[in-house]
């Protein structure tokens, strides 16, 4: 089965983009292709990506036998690596937790550690594959604020894969809908930040995205 078919996508520098689609539509496949992680697939394409790319997955993927700071610094070296790692953990609210084991962290703390691990590499492109899907509702809202704050501070390009229409609207400035292997809708969210789920002016965007996904608010 062809998962991605003739995708033509340009992500401007510093733009926060969300990608929606049904399960199996190819969202994660597209993200992994951009990250260069999928090698066992057939097909061809041309990709121009920045040199520094980081990925955040749905689970934190912290190595349980390494302490938090060591996880953040995985693969990094240099004289200033430890200082950068500590600074990244402080940015995500985990100052003082450098020596903790992953098993001692809550789900939100683990994902914040994963964000720190991505940001310490100063990425030009941050790829996030449903990074908040396993979190409870309150923790997810806190993580939304944190991600947007970190994006404002560092300004990488962001491609966020999500199933949550409201999450896409609240976080992103551009939302794409993947349909039958192609971009079925490319929607600019022209509302200032910060945004909230309760903002009635976001309703029109929600309706357009749900329609593109083939659903309505009452079905």
Coordinates of C-alpha atoms in Angstrom, one line a residue:
X1 CA 0.0 0.0 0.0
X2 CA 1.2 3.5 -0.9
X3 CA 1.3 5.5 2.3
X4 CA 2.8 8.8 1.0
X5 CA 2.1 9.8 -2.6
X6 CA 3.5 12.9 -4.1
X7 CA 4.0 14.9 -0.9
X8 CA 5.3 18.4 -1.6
X9 CA 6.0 20.3 1.6
X10 CA 8.0 23.3 2.6
X11 CA 8.5 24.2 6.2
X12 CA 9.8 27.8 6.5
X13 CA 12.5 28.5 9.1
X14 CA 11.0 29.1 12.5
X15 CA 7.5 28.0 11.7
X16 CA 5.4 25.9 14.1
X17 CA 3.5 23.4 12.0
X18 CA 1.1 20.6 13.2
X19 CA 0.2 17.5 11.1
X20 CA -3.2 15.8 11.6
X21 CA -4.6 12.7 10.0
X22 CA -6.4 9.5 10.7
X23 CA -4.5 6.5 12.2
X24 CA -2.5 4.9 9.5
X25 CA -2.6 8.0 7.2
X26 CA 1.2 8.2 7.2
X27 CA 1.8 11.0 9.7
X28 CA 4.6 9.2 11.6
X29 CA 6.0 7.8 8.4
X30 CA 6.4 11.3 7.0
X31 CA 8.0 12.5 10.2
X32 CA 10.4 9.6 10.3
X33 CA 11.3 10.1 6.7
X34 CA 12.2 13.7 7.4
X35 CA 14.2 12.6 10.3
X36 CA 16.0 9.9 8.2
X37 CA 14.9 7.1 10.6
X38 CA 13.0 4.8 8.2
X39 CA 15.3 2.8 5.9
X40 CA 13.2 -0.3 5.2
X41 CA 10.6 1.4 3.0
X42 CA 10.3 1.5 -0.8
X43 CA 9.9 4.7 -2.9
X44 CA 11.9 7.8 -3.7
X45 CA 12.0 11.4 -2.7
X46 CA 14.1 14.5 -2.4
X47 CA 14.6 16.0 1.0
X48 CA 16.4 19.2 2.0
X49 CA 16.7 19.4 5.7
X50 CA 18.8 21.5 8.0
X51 CA 21.9 20.0 9.6
X52 CA 20.6 20.0 13.2
X53 CA 17.4 17.9 13.5
X54 CA 16.0 16.5 16.8
X55 CA 13.1 14.2 17.4
X56 CA 10.8 13.8 20.4
X57 CA 8.7 10.6 20.5
X58 CA 5.4 9.7 22.2
X59 CA 7.3 8.1 25.1
X60 CA 10.4 9.7 26.5
X61 CA 12.8 6.9 25.5
X62 CA 15.1 7.6 28.4
X63 CA 17.7 4.9 29.1
X64 CA 16.8 3.5 32.5
X65 CA 20.4 2.7 33.4
X66 CA 21.5 6.3 32.9
X67 CA 20.7 9.3 35.1
X68 CA 18.7 12.2 33.8
X69 CA 21.6 14.4 32.9
X70 CA 23.4 11.5 31.2
X71 CA 20.3 10.9 29.1
X72 CA 20.1 14.5 28.1
X73 CA 23.8 14.5 27.0
X74 CA 23.6 11.1 25.2
X75 CA 25.9 11.3 22.2
X76 CA 27.2 14.8 23.1
X77 CA 30.8 15.6 24.2
X78 CA 32.9 18.8 24.5
X79 CA 33.9 20.9 27.4
X80 CA 30.6 22.8 27.7
X81 CA 28.3 19.8 27.3
X82 CA 27.5 19.3 31.0
X83 CA 26.8 23.0 31.4
X84 CA 24.5 23.0 28.4
X85 CA 22.7 19.9 29.7
X86 CA 22.2 21.5 33.1
X87 CA 20.9 24.7 31.4
X88 CA 18.5 22.7 29.2
X89 CA 17.1 20.8 32.2
X90 CA 16.6 24.2 34.0
X91 CA 14.7 25.5 31.0
X92 CA 12.2 22.7 31.3
X93 CA 11.8 23.0 35.0
X94 CA 14.1 20.1 36.1
X95 CA 16.9 22.0 37.8
X96 CA 18.2 19.8 40.6
X97 CA 17.0 16.6 39.0
X98 CA 20.2 15.9 37.1
X99 CA 21.1 12.9 39.2
X100 CA 17.6 11.3 39.3
X101 CA 17.0 8.0 37.6
X102 CA 14.3 7.8 34.9
X103 CA 12.2 5.5 37.0
X104 CA 11.9 8.2 39.7
X105 CA 10.3 10.7 37.2
X106 CA 6.6 11.3 36.6
X107 CA 5.4 11.0 33.0
X108 CA 5.5 14.8 32.6
X109 CA 9.0 15.0 34.0
X110 CA 10.2 12.2 31.6
X111 CA 8.8 14.1 28.6
X112 CA 10.4 17.3 29.8
X113 CA 13.7 15.5 30.0
X114 CA 13.1 14.3 26.4
X115 CA 12.5 17.9 25.4
X116 CA 15.7 19.0 27.1
X117 CA 17.6 16.2 25.3
X118 CA 16.3 17.6 22.0
X119 CA 16.9 21.3 22.8
X120 CA 20.4 20.8 24.1
X121 CA 21.4 20.0 20.5
X122 CA 20.1 23.5 19.4
X123 CA 18.0 22.0 16.6
X124 CA 17.0 24.0 13.5
X125 CA 14.2 21.5 13.1
X126 CA 12.3 19.8 15.9
X127 CA 10.2 16.8 15.0
X128 CA 7.6 15.8 17.6
X129 CA 5.7 12.5 17.1
X130 CA 2.6 12.8 19.4
X131 CA 4.8 13.7 22.4
X132 CA 1.9 14.3 24.7
X133 CA -0.4 11.5 23.8
X134 CA 0.4 9.4 26.9
X135 CA 0.0 12.2 29.4
X136 CA -3.1 13.0 31.5
X137 CA -5.1 16.1 30.5
X138 CA -3.7 18.5 33.0
X139 CA -0.1 17.5 32.4
X140 CA -0.6 17.8 28.7
X141 CA -1.9 21.4 29.0
X142 CA 1.2 22.3 31.1
X143 CA 3.4 20.7 28.4
X144 CA 1.7 22.7 25.7
X145 CA 2.6 25.9 27.5
X146 CA 6.2 24.7 28.0
X147 CA 6.7 23.6 24.3
X148 CA 5.3 26.9 23.0
X149 CA 7.5 28.9 25.5
X150 CA 10.6 26.9 24.4
X151 CA 9.8 27.4 20.8
X152 CA 9.4 31.2 21.3
X153 CA 12.8 31.3 23.0
X154 CA 14.7 29.1 20.5
X155 CA 12.7 29.4 17.3
X156 CA 13.4 26.1 15.6
X157 CA 11.1 25.0 12.9
X158 CA 8.6 22.5 14.5
X159 CA 6.7 19.7 12.9
X160 CA 4.2 18.3 15.5
X161 CA 2.3 15.1 14.7
X162 CA -0.9 14.8 16.7
X163 CA -4.4 13.2 16.6
X164 CA -5.8 16.1 18.7
X165 CA -7.4 18.9 16.6
X166 CA -7.5 21.2 19.6
X167 CA -3.9 20.6 20.4
X168 CA -2.9 21.5 16.8
X169 CA -5.0 24.7 16.9
X170 CA -3.7 25.9 20.3
X171 CA 0.0 25.2 19.5
X172 CA 0.6 25.6 15.8
X173 CA 0.5 28.6 13.4
X174 CA -0.1 26.2 10.5
X175 CA -2.0 22.9 10.5
X176 CA -1.8 20.3 7.7
X177 CA -4.2 17.4 7.2
X178 CA -2.8 14.3 5.6
X179 CA -5.3 12.5 3.5
X180 CA -4.7 9.5 1.2
X181 CA -1.0 10.1 1.1
X182 CA -1.2 13.8 0.3
X183 CA -1.7 17.1 2.0
X184 CA -5.5 17.5 1.9
X185 CA -5.6 20.8 3.8
X186 CA -3.0 23.5 4.6
X187 CA -4.5 25.9 7.1
X188 CA -3.0 29.0 8.6
X189 CA -4.1 29.7 12.2
X190 CA -4.3 33.5 12.3
X191 CA -4.8 34.0 16.0
X192 CA -2.4 35.6 18.5
X193 CA -0.8 33.6 21.3
X194 CA -1.4 32.5 24.0
X195 CA -4.5 30.6 22.9
X196 CA -6.9 28.5 25.0
X197 CA -9.2 25.7 24.2
X198 CA -12.1 27.9 25.3
X199 CA -11.5 30.6 22.7
X200 CA -14.7 30.8 20.6
X201 CA -12.8 32.4 17.8
X202 CA -11.0 29.1 17.2
X203 CA -14.3 27.3 16.4
X204 CA -14.1 28.0 12.7
X205 CA -10.6 26.5 12.4
X206 CA -11.8 23.5 14.4
X207 CA -14.8 23.0 12.1
X208 CA -12.6 23.2 8.9
X209 CA -10.1 20.7 10.3
X210 CA -12.8 18.3 11.4
X211 CA -14.4 18.5 8.0
X212 CA -11.1 17.8 6.3
X213 CA -10.8 14.7 8.6
X214 CA -14.3 13.6 7.6
X215 CA -16.0 14.1 11.0
X216 CA -18.4 16.6 12.6
X217 CA -18.6 17.9 16.2
X218 CA -21.7 15.8 16.9
X219 CA -20.5 12.5 15.3

